[in-house]
Short mmCIF file of C-alpha atoms in Angstrom, two decimals:
data_model
loop_
_atom_site.label_atom_id
_atom_site.label_comp_id
_atom_site.label_asym_id
_atom_site.label_seq_id
_atom_site.Cartn_x
_atom_site.Cartn_y
_atom_site.Cartn_z
CA UNK V 1 -48.79 -5.04 21.49
CA UNK V 2 -49.53 -4.27 17.42
CA UNK V 3 -49.74 -0.54 18.51
CA UNK V 4 -46.48 -1.13 20.48
CA UNK V 5 -44.57 -2.46 17.50
CA UNK V 6 -45.68 0.06 15.26
CA UNK V 7 -44.97 2.50 18.07
CA UNK V 8 -41.28 1.28 17.54
CA UNK V 9 -41.03 0.97 14.40
CA UNK V 10 -42.28 4.95 13.90
CA UNK V 11 -39.37 5.72 16.68
CA UNK V 12 -36.89 3.50 14.18
CA UNK V 13 -37.98 5.50 11.07
CA UNK V 14 -37.58 8.85 13.03
CA UNK V 15 -33.97 8.09 14.16
CA UNK V 16 -32.20 8.99 10.74
CA UNK V 17 -33.87 12.44 10.80
CA UNK V 18 -33.39 12.97 14.61
CA UNK V 19 -29.66 12.25 13.86
CA UNK V 20 -29.69 14.26 10.57
CA UNK V 21 -30.86 17.11 12.76
CA UNK V 22 -27.86 16.90 15.15
CA UNK V 23 -25.52 15.97 12.31
CA UNK V 24 -22.44 19.08 12.78
CA UNK V 25 -22.06 20.92 9.55
CA UNK V 26 -18.76 18.90 8.89
CA UNK V 27 -19.86 15.35 8.98
CA UNK V 28 -17.82 13.31 11.61
CA UNK V 29 -17.51 10.91 8.50
CA UNK V 30 -14.62 13.41 6.70
CA UNK V 31 -12.99 13.89 9.88
CA UNK V 32 -12.59 10.05 10.33
CA UNK V 33 -11.12 10.18 6.78
CA UNK V 34 -8.70 12.97 7.69
CA UNK V 35 -7.43 11.03 10.49
CA UNK V 36 -7.03 7.90 7.91
CA UNK V 37 -5.46 9.94 5.53
CA UNK V 38 -2.74 11.13 8.25
CA UNK V 39 -2.44 7.69 9.35
CA UNK V 40 -1.47 6.23 6.20
CA UNK V 41 0.88 9.06 5.73
CA UNK V 42 2.39 8.19 8.97
CA UNK V 43 2.71 4.68 8.08
CA UNK V 44 4.16 5.24 5.07
CA UNK V 45 6.97 7.40 6.54
CA UNK V 46 8.85 3.80 6.98
CA UNK V 47 8.46 2.85 3.61
CA UNK V 48 10.54 6.17 2.78
CA UNK V 49 13.74 4.93 4.76
CA UNK V 50 15.16 1.38 3.55
CA UNK V 51 16.35 3.00 0.33
CA UNK V 52 18.12 5.77 2.09
CA UNK V 53 19.88 3.36 4.83
CA UNK V 54 21.56 0.57 2.89
CA UNK V 55 24.69 2.43 2.24
CA UNK V 56 25.41 4.34 6.01
CA UNK V 57 24.29 0.53 7.44
CA UNK V 58 26.79 -1.48 5.21
CA UNK V 59 29.59 1.43 5.66
CA UNK V 60 28.79 1.29 9.66
CA UNK V 61 28.48 -2.11 10.41
CA UNK V 62 29.74 -3.72 7.48
CA UNK V 63 26.84 -5.85 6.84
CA UNK V 64 26.11 -7.37 3.23
CA UNK V 65 23.82 -5.48 0.98
CA UNK V 66 22.18 -8.99 0.91
CA UNK V 67 21.42 -8.96 4.81
CA UNK V 68 20.13 -5.53 4.69
CA UNK V 69 18.00 -6.41 1.78
CA UNK V 70 16.82 -9.75 3.37
CA UNK V 71 15.27 -7.37 6.46
CA UNK V 72 13.30 -5.33 3.80
CA UNK V 73 11.88 -8.58 1.91
CA UNK V 74 10.74 -9.65 5.29
CA UNK V 75 9.32 -5.99 6.06
CA UNK V 76 7.56 -6.36 2.61
CA UNK V 77 6.17 -9.98 2.63
CA UNK V 78 5.15 -9.76 6.31
CA UNK V 79 3.09 -6.54 5.16
CA UNK V 80 1.78 -8.19 1.92
CA UNK V 81 0.39 -11.73 4.02
CA UNK V 82 -0.84 -9.25 6.90
CA UNK V 83 -3.05 -7.38 4.37
CA UNK V 84 -5.70 -9.88 3.92
CA UNK V 85 -6.41 -9.95 7.33
CA UNK V 86 -6.43 -6.70 8.36
CA UNK V 87 -10.11 -6.13 7.25
CA UNK V 88 -10.99 -9.21 9.72
CA UNK V 89 -8.95 -8.18 12.75
CA UNK V 90 -10.61 -4.59 12.34
CA UNK V 91 -14.14 -6.36 12.36
CA UNK V 92 -13.40 -8.33 15.51
CA UNK V 93 -11.52 -5.65 17.11
CA UNK V 94 -12.23 -2.34 15.90
CA UNK V 95 -10.41 -0.01 13.47
CA UNK V 96 -9.37 2.32 16.10
CA UNK V 97 -7.79 -0.53 18.49
CA UNK V 98 -6.25 -2.28 15.64
CA UNK V 99 -4.63 1.05 13.85
CA UNK V 100 -3.20 2.19 17.32
CA UNK V 101 -1.26 -0.67 17.93
CA UNK V 102 -0.12 -1.20 14.49
CA UNK V 103 1.11 2.50 14.78
CA UNK V 104 3.06 1.57 18.01
CA UNK V 105 4.83 -1.62 16.46
CA UNK V 106 5.89 0.67 13.57
CA UNK V 107 7.43 2.91 16.14
CA UNK V 108 8.74 0.41 18.19
CA UNK V 109 11.09 -0.89 15.57
CA UNK V 110 12.20 2.00 13.88
CA UNK V 111 13.02 3.44 17.54
CA UNK V 112 14.36 0.08 18.64
CA UNK V 113 16.77 0.12 15.35
CA UNK V 114 18.72 2.94 16.89
CA UNK V 115 20.76 0.25 19.32
CA UNK V 116 20.49 -2.55 17.06
CA UNK V 117 24.19 -4.03 16.63
CA UNK V 118 23.64 -7.35 14.54
CA UNK V 119 21.79 -8.01 11.52
CA UNK V 120 19.43 -10.25 12.97
CA UNK V 121 18.29 -7.71 15.11
CA UNK V 122 17.75 -5.06 11.98
CA UNK V 123 15.47 -8.20 10.56
CA UNK V 124 13.43 -8.44 14.14
CA UNK V 125 12.61 -4.58 14.10
CA UNK V 126 12.45 -3.66 10.54
CA UNK V 127 11.45 -6.71 9.27
CA UNK V 128 9.13 -8.12 11.62
CA UNK V 129 7.68 -5.64 13.82
CA UNK V 130 7.32 -2.91 11.34
CA UNK V 131 6.06 -5.36 8.81
CA UNK V 132 3.30 -6.48 10.75
CA UNK V 133 2.27 -2.96 11.84
CA UNK V 134 2.39 -1.49 8.13
CA UNK V 135 0.71 -4.42 7.16
CA UNK V 136 -2.18 -3.99 9.40
CA UNK V 137 -2.62 -0.27 7.59
CA UNK V 138 -2.92 -1.50 4.18
CA UNK V 139 -5.51 -1.06 1.31
CA UNK V 140 -7.91 -2.67 3.98
CA UNK V 141 -7.55 0.12 6.54
CA UNK V 142 -8.60 2.40 4.09
CA UNK V 143 -11.47 0.35 2.13
CA UNK V 144 -13.04 -0.40 5.79
CA UNK V 145 -13.16 3.39 6.35
CA UNK V 146 -15.03 4.19 3.20
CA UNK V 147 -17.26 1.30 3.22
CA UNK V 148 -18.57 2.11 7.00
CA UNK V 149 -18.31 5.97 6.86
CA UNK V 150 -19.54 7.03 3.34
CA UNK V 151 -22.19 6.01 0.73
CA UNK V 152 -21.57 9.08 -1.03
CA UNK V 153 -18.34 10.23 -2.63
CA UNK V 154 -16.81 6.86 -2.19
CA UNK V 155 -15.07 6.83 -5.33
CA UNK V 156 -13.35 10.08 -4.56
CA UNK V 157 -12.50 9.14 -0.69
CA UNK V 158 -10.81 5.96 -1.88
CA UNK V 159 -8.79 7.88 -4.62
CA UNK V 160 -7.77 10.37 -1.51
CA UNK V 161 -7.05 7.45 0.86
CA UNK V 162 -5.04 5.57 -1.97
CA UNK V 163 -3.04 8.74 -2.57
CA UNK V 164 -1.96 9.23 0.94
CA UNK V 165 1.07 6.48 0.68
CA UNK V 166 2.30 8.34 -2.34
CA UNK V 167 1.68 11.75 -0.03
CA UNK V 168 3.82 10.23 2.48
CA UNK V 169 6.52 9.18 0.17
CA UNK V 170 6.53 12.92 -1.02
CA UNK V 171 6.81 14.20 2.12
CA UNK V 172 9.70 11.95 4.05
CA UNK V 173 11.35 11.16 1.26
CA UNK V 174 13.37 14.24 1.07
CA UNK V 175 13.42 15.12 4.87
CA UNK V 176 14.79 12.02 5.76
CA UNK V 177 17.47 12.35 2.97
CA UNK V 178 18.90 15.44 4.29
CA UNK V 179 18.80 14.02 7.73
CA UNK V 180 20.79 11.25 6.53
CA UNK V 181 23.19 13.10 4.67
CA UNK V 182 23.23 15.95 7.45
CA UNK V 183 23.13 13.84 10.81
CA UNK V 184 23.50 10.37 10.12
CA UNK V 185 20.49 7.41 10.11
CA UNK V 186 19.93 7.24 13.63
CA UNK V 187 18.24 10.60 14.02
CA UNK V 188 16.21 9.75 10.79
CA UNK V 189 15.41 6.35 11.79
CA UNK V 190 13.97 8.59 15.28
CA UNK V 191 12.32 10.93 13.13
CA UNK V 192 9.93 8.15 11.78
CA UNK V 193 9.47 6.54 15.02
CA UNK V 194 8.03 10.13 16.02
CA UNK V 195 5.86 10.50 12.73
CA UNK V 196 4.13 7.12 13.58
CA UNK V 197 3.81 8.27 17.27
CA UNK V 198 2.33 11.50 16.80
CA UNK V 199 -0.50 10.05 14.79
CA UNK V 200 -1.70 7.71 17.62
CA UNK V 201 -3.58 10.10 20.09
CA UNK V 202 -5.66 11.19 17.20
CA UNK V 203 -6.82 7.81 15.95
CA UNK V 204 -7.33 7.64 19.92
CA UNK V 205 -9.13 10.63 19.96
CA UNK V 206 -10.67 11.13 16.69
CA UNK V 207 -11.58 7.67 15.15
CA UNK V 208 -14.31 5.79 15.76
CA UNK V 209 -15.04 2.28 14.29
CA UNK V 210 -18.68 2.91 13.05
CA UNK V 211 -20.78 6.20 12.50
CA UNK V 212 -23.28 4.45 14.95
CA UNK V 213 -20.78 4.91 17.31
CA UNK V 214 -21.73 8.73 17.50
CA UNK V 215 -25.12 8.22 16.52
CA UNK V 216 -24.96 9.29 12.86
CA UNK V 217 -25.55 7.76 9.52
CA UNK V 218 -22.93 7.25 7.11
CA UNK V 219 -21.99 10.17 4.95
CA UNK V 220 -24.84 10.30 2.09
CA UNK V 221 -26.82 6.86 3.51
CA UNK V 222 -29.25 6.23 6.21
CA UNK V 223 -28.93 5.37 9.87
CA UNK V 224 -27.80 1.72 10.18
CA UNK V 225 -26.85 -0.28 13.45
CA UNK V 226 -23.52 -1.02 14.28
CA UNK V 227 -23.13 -4.93 13.44
CA UNK V 228 -21.73 -7.36 16.10
CA UNK V 229 -18.37 -8.12 15.93
CA UNK V 230 -17.72 -10.70 13.09
CA UNK V 231 -16.55 -13.90 13.42
CA UNK V 232 -15.14 -15.77 11.32
CA UNK V 233 -13.86 -13.42 8.86
CA UNK V 234 -10.29 -14.86 8.85
CA UNK V 235 -11.60 -18.79 7.97
CA UNK V 236 -13.94 -17.14 5.05
CA UNK V 237 -10.11 -15.38 4.09
CA UNK V 238 -8.50 -18.32 3.54
CA UNK V 239 -11.15 -20.35 2.11
CA UNK V 240 -11.90 -18.26 -0.66
CA UNK V 241 -7.77 -18.28 -1.08
CA UNK V 242 -8.09 -22.31 -1.38
CA UNK V 243 -11.21 -22.07 -4.02
CA UNK V 244 -9.66 -18.89 -6.00
CA UNK V 245 -6.22 -20.94 -6.14
CA UNK V 246 -8.10 -23.76 -8.14
CA UNK V 247 -8.42 -21.19 -11.37
CA UNK V 248 -6.05 -20.30 -13.83
CA UNK V 249 -7.10 -16.79 -13.83
CA UNK V 250 -5.91 -16.45 -10.04
CA UNK V 251 -2.48 -17.52 -10.62
CA UNK V 252 -2.04 -15.45 -13.69
CA UNK V 253 -3.45 -12.06 -12.16
CA UNK V 254 -1.15 -12.86 -8.82
CA UNK V 255 2.15 -13.85 -11.17
CA UNK V 256 1.82 -10.35 -13.02
CA UNK V 257 1.15 -8.41 -9.63
CA UNK V 258 4.06 -10.06 -8.08
CA UNK V 259 5.98 -8.71 -11.01
CA UNK V 260 4.39 -5.21 -10.49
CA UNK V 261 5.69 -5.33 -6.81
CA UNK V 262 9.32 -6.62 -7.97
CA UNK V 263 9.77 -3.84 -10.61
CA UNK V 264 8.19 -0.89 -7.88
CA UNK V 265 8.51 -1.30 -3.98
CA UNK V 266 10.99 -4.27 -4.38
CA UNK V 267 13.34 -2.43 -7.12
CA UNK V 268 12.74 1.11 -7.37
CA UNK V 269 11.74 2.01 -4.20
CA UNK V 270 14.49 -0.10 -2.13
CA UNK V 271 17.35 0.07 -4.90
CA UNK V 272 17.17 3.41 -6.97
CA UNK V 273 18.46 5.62 -4.23
CA UNK V 274 21.80 3.27 -3.75
CA UNK V 275 22.19 2.41 -7.38
CA UNK V 276 22.40 6.23 -8.35
CA UNK V 277 24.53 7.16 -5.40
CA UNK V 278 26.92 4.30 -6.86
CA UNK V 279 26.96 6.65 -9.94
CA UNK V 280 27.88 9.34 -7.93
CA UNK V 281 24.71 11.23 -7.72
CA UNK V 282 23.99 12.68 -4.12
CA UNK V 283 21.67 10.74 -1.69
CA UNK V 284 19.57 13.96 -1.46
CA UNK V 285 19.20 14.13 -5.37
CA UNK V 286 18.55 10.79 -5.98
CA UNK V 287 15.65 10.63 -3.01
CA UNK V 288 14.01 13.87 -4.78
CA UNK V 289 13.95 12.13 -8.10
CA UNK V 290 12.12 9.20 -6.20
CA UNK V 291 9.68 11.45 -4.01
CA UNK V 292 8.62 13.02 -7.87
CA UNK V 293 7.45 9.62 -8.44
CA UNK V 294 5.10 9.79 -5.50
CA UNK V 295 3.13 13.31 -7.27
CA UNK V 296 2.68 11.49 -11.11
CA UNK V 297 1.57 8.11 -8.79
CA UNK V 298 -1.72 10.03 -7.89
CA UNK V 299 -1.99 11.23 -11.73
CA UNK V 300 -1.22 8.02 -13.27
CA UNK V 301 -3.51 5.88 -10.86
CA UNK V 302 -6.55 8.64 -11.70
CA UNK V 303 -5.87 8.02 -15.34
CA UNK V 304 -5.50 4.87 -15.32
CA UNK V 305 -9.01 4.03 -13.65
CA UNK V 306 -10.64 6.19 -16.24
CA UNK V 307 -9.16 4.00 -18.91
CA UNK V 308 -10.31 0.99 -17.24
CA UNK V 309 -13.72 2.03 -17.23
CA UNK V 310 -13.53 2.22 -20.82
CA UNK V 311 -10.82 -0.38 -22.40
CA UNK V 312 -10.26 -4.10 -22.05
CA UNK V 313 -8.35 -4.34 -18.64
CA UNK V 314 -5.98 -7.07 -20.23
CA UNK V 315 -4.93 -4.98 -22.72
CA UNK V 316 -4.39 -2.09 -20.51
CA UNK V 317 -2.02 -4.10 -18.02
CA UNK V 318 -0.21 -5.48 -21.31
CA UNK V 319 0.76 -2.07 -22.35
CA UNK V 320 1.52 -0.94 -18.63
CA UNK V 321 4.20 -3.86 -18.26
CA UNK V 322 5.13 -3.80 -21.82
CA UNK V 323 6.28 -0.03 -21.39
CA UNK V 324 7.50 -0.53 -17.67
CA UNK V 325 10.01 -3.31 -18.81
CA UNK V 326 11.39 -0.98 -21.85
CA UNK V 327 11.92 1.75 -19.59
CA UNK V 328 14.10 -0.30 -17.06
CA UNK V 329 16.45 -1.91 -19.97
CA UNK V 330 16.70 1.55 -20.50
CA UNK V 331 17.58 2.81 -16.42
CA UNK V 332 21.22 1.88 -16.74
CA UNK V 333 22.39 4.03 -19.27
CA UNK V 334 20.73 7.05 -17.64
CA UNK V 335 22.27 6.84 -14.31
CA UNK V 336 24.95 9.64 -13.75
CA UNK V 337 26.06 12.19 -11.04
CA UNK V 338 23.63 14.67 -11.60
CA UNK V 339 20.29 14.63 -13.11
CA UNK V 340 19.74 15.17 -16.58
CA UNK V 341 16.68 15.45 -18.72
CA UNK V 342 16.39 11.73 -20.08
CA UNK V 343 16.64 10.83 -16.39
CA UNK V 344 13.67 12.98 -15.16
CA UNK V 345 11.72 11.76 -18.05
CA UNK V 346 12.29 8.25 -16.86
CA UNK V 347 10.77 9.52 -13.22
CA UNK V 348 7.88 11.04 -14.81
CA UNK V 349 7.00 8.05 -16.61
CA UNK V 350 7.64 5.42 -13.96
CA UNK V 351 5.48 7.79 -11.36
CA UNK V 352 2.69 7.43 -14.23
CA UNK V 353 3.03 3.85 -14.22
CA UNK V 354 3.70 3.02 -10.85
CA UNK V 355 0.25 1.88 -9.52
CA UNK V 356 -1.42 2.14 -12.95
CA UNK V 357 -1.58 -1.62 -12.86
CA UNK V 358 -4.03 -1.55 -9.47
CA UNK V 359 -7.14 -0.40 -11.34
CA UNK V 360 -7.31 -3.13 -13.94
CA UNK V 361 -6.16 -5.63 -11.75
CA UNK V 362 -8.70 -4.81 -9.75
CA UNK V 363 -11.29 -4.95 -12.18
CA UNK V 364 -10.43 -8.09 -13.62
CA UNK V 365 -10.82 -9.68 -9.73
CA UNK V 366 -14.22 -8.07 -10.18
CA UNK V 367 -15.01 -9.74 -13.38
CA UNK V 368 -13.70 -13.40 -12.43
CA UNK V 369 -14.51 -13.78 -8.88
CA UNK V 370 -17.60 -11.20 -8.52
CA UNK V 371 -18.62 -10.66 -4.75
CA UNK V 372 -15.46 -12.42 -3.62
CA UNK V 373 -13.33 -10.26 -5.27
CA UNK V 374 -12.34 -7.64 -2.54
CA UNK V 375 -10.74 -10.79 -0.58
CA UNK V 376 -9.39 -12.50 -3.58
CA UNK V 377 -7.92 -8.73 -4.82
CA UNK V 378 -6.25 -8.90 -0.92
CA UNK V 379 -4.56 -12.14 -1.81
CA UNK V 380 -3.19 -11.03 -5.23
CA UNK V 381 -1.92 -7.63 -3.36
CA UNK V 382 -0.24 -10.27 -0.82
CA UNK V 383 1.70 -11.91 -4.13
CA UNK V 384 2.57 -8.13 -5.30
CA UNK V 385 4.21 -7.65 -1.85
CA UNK V 386 5.66 -10.88 -1.99
CA UNK V 387 7.41 -10.23 -5.13
CA UNK V 388 8.70 -6.99 -4.28
CA UNK V 389 10.45 -8.95 -1.02
CA UNK V 390 11.88 -11.39 -3.15
CA UNK V 391 13.61 -8.44 -5.31
CA UNK V 392 14.62 -6.40 -2.11
CA UNK V 393 16.88 -9.21 -1.29
CA UNK V 394 17.63 -10.44 -4.51
CA UNK V 395 18.94 -7.04 -5.63
CA UNK V 396 21.20 -6.70 -2.68
CA UNK V 397 22.49 -9.63 -3.34
CA UNK V 398 23.48 -9.10 -7.07
CA UNK V 399 24.93 -5.62 -6.15
CA UNK V 400 27.12 -7.36 -3.75
CA UNK V 401 28.26 -10.30 -6.01
CA UNK V 402 28.28 -8.15 -9.54
CA UNK V 403 29.54 -4.51 -7.48
CA UNK V 404 26.41 -2.86 -9.58
CA UNK V 405 22.81 -2.88 -10.15
CA UNK V 406 23.12 -3.19 -13.92
CA UNK V 407 21.82 -7.19 -14.14
CA UNK V 408 19.09 -6.50 -11.60
CA UNK V 409 17.25 -3.68 -13.94
CA UNK V 410 17.91 -5.62 -17.24
CA UNK V 411 16.42 -8.73 -15.24
CA UNK V 412 13.52 -6.92 -13.96
CA UNK V 413 12.85 -5.72 -17.72
CA UNK V 414 12.57 -9.06 -18.83
CA UNK V 415 10.04 -10.29 -15.87
CA UNK V 416 7.93 -6.96 -17.18
CA UNK V 417 7.80 -8.58 -20.61
CA UNK V 418 6.52 -12.03 -19.16
CA UNK V 419 3.90 -10.25 -17.17
CA UNK V 420 2.77 -8.31 -20.32
CA UNK V 421 2.09 -11.85 -22.15
CA UNK V 422 0.60 -13.10 -18.72
CA UNK V 423 -1.91 -10.43 -18.98
CA UNK V 424 -3.22 -11.14 -22.53
CA UNK V 425 -3.99 -14.76 -21.87
CA UNK V 426 -5.93 -14.38 -18.85
CA UNK V 427 -9.69 -15.49 -19.90
CA UNK V 428 -12.87 -13.47 -19.96
CA UNK V 429 -15.49 -14.37 -18.27
CA UNK V 430 -19.20 -13.32 -18.93
CA UNK V 431 -20.75 -10.74 -16.88
CA UNK V 432 -23.48 -12.35 -15.54
CA UNK V 433 -20.75 -15.20 -13.74
CA UNK V 434 -18.09 -15.22 -11.77
CA UNK V 435 -15.14 -18.15 -11.65
CA UNK V 436 -15.86 -18.61 -7.77
CA UNK V 437 -19.25 -18.14 -6.51
CA UNK V 438 -19.31 -17.38 -2.89
CA UNK V 439 -19.93 -19.73 -0.61
#
């Protein structure tokens, strides 16, 4: 019997080397990463659309900008609230099933909107269906793929997949703006639906839940058996929330990140194009400026990560929010019918600062909450989207009431000043301790 056990152990020890000999020149992990990248781009297509459709929908149906903004806010809120549970869904049902279903929901919502006639339908199609779909492909998707398929090059892969959202914006914003300008909003909505549907076959054929599904070790690591479907992950997600909510730093982090979402996705992504159009700028030109933000977003995020390794994350956040607030106070003076150097400077700066807040916020979550930090960050990310949802709605209401977006820019600048002060009062924690131990 002892000999049998030793023989089985030797077989297990030989397995990684046997699999390594069968491993193709291009490791399957890179194919999975490429499919993930394309999937995130396909899901990001919808995020480029709402800001382009506010004026066309208002003109055709007479819906107020507040009503349209409410639909966008529902989408953003559900995106954020779904994100903390996305990893649990993937652990339970598998990456491929969850992502394929999510893409189908995004396509269904975008396609169904072509036939809508009432604002409540906009809230169902854009808000509910697309919000749940895109939320299931949030950062948890990229993190799950990276953690399962890569041991080496995790940082590189994480950066590439994080940049996929910005790349999607860069690809689809000018395209959708041109379609809206030349052919109307319905063909643009169909384009977004098709972009999501085209990715589904690639997910079904090429995506795998775990390296063990194809008999491989993760890239740069040793072979590990596929774990059984996890149960109770959603319960732990809620449990960690309640534990973190009893600490002050959680509310400071959630509050600052809510302001981050309010001043990026909720404000600039949703209302910049219609605001610029109010000042006579063509939609295609405004959308191109917004797409440029995506280019500098990638540069700013990588550089912010480098700075976070070297400087106090609290001070970095304070600087980021303070500079963002100052820039928003000047934005109303930069609006005009054409693109001038000061506006280009604003776009470049805002792109660099867009998600520069993510690395220091994540670093503070790790410092404060230890091994629960990933889940805590998921909830902090949810606050980001809730903040974005509130401003997406209130920005439209303000435009209806005041006839311009100026008050929205000024109020958001003031909120960023508050976020800068909140960042500075987050308490320090010793490296060996965490405010919320795992349990």
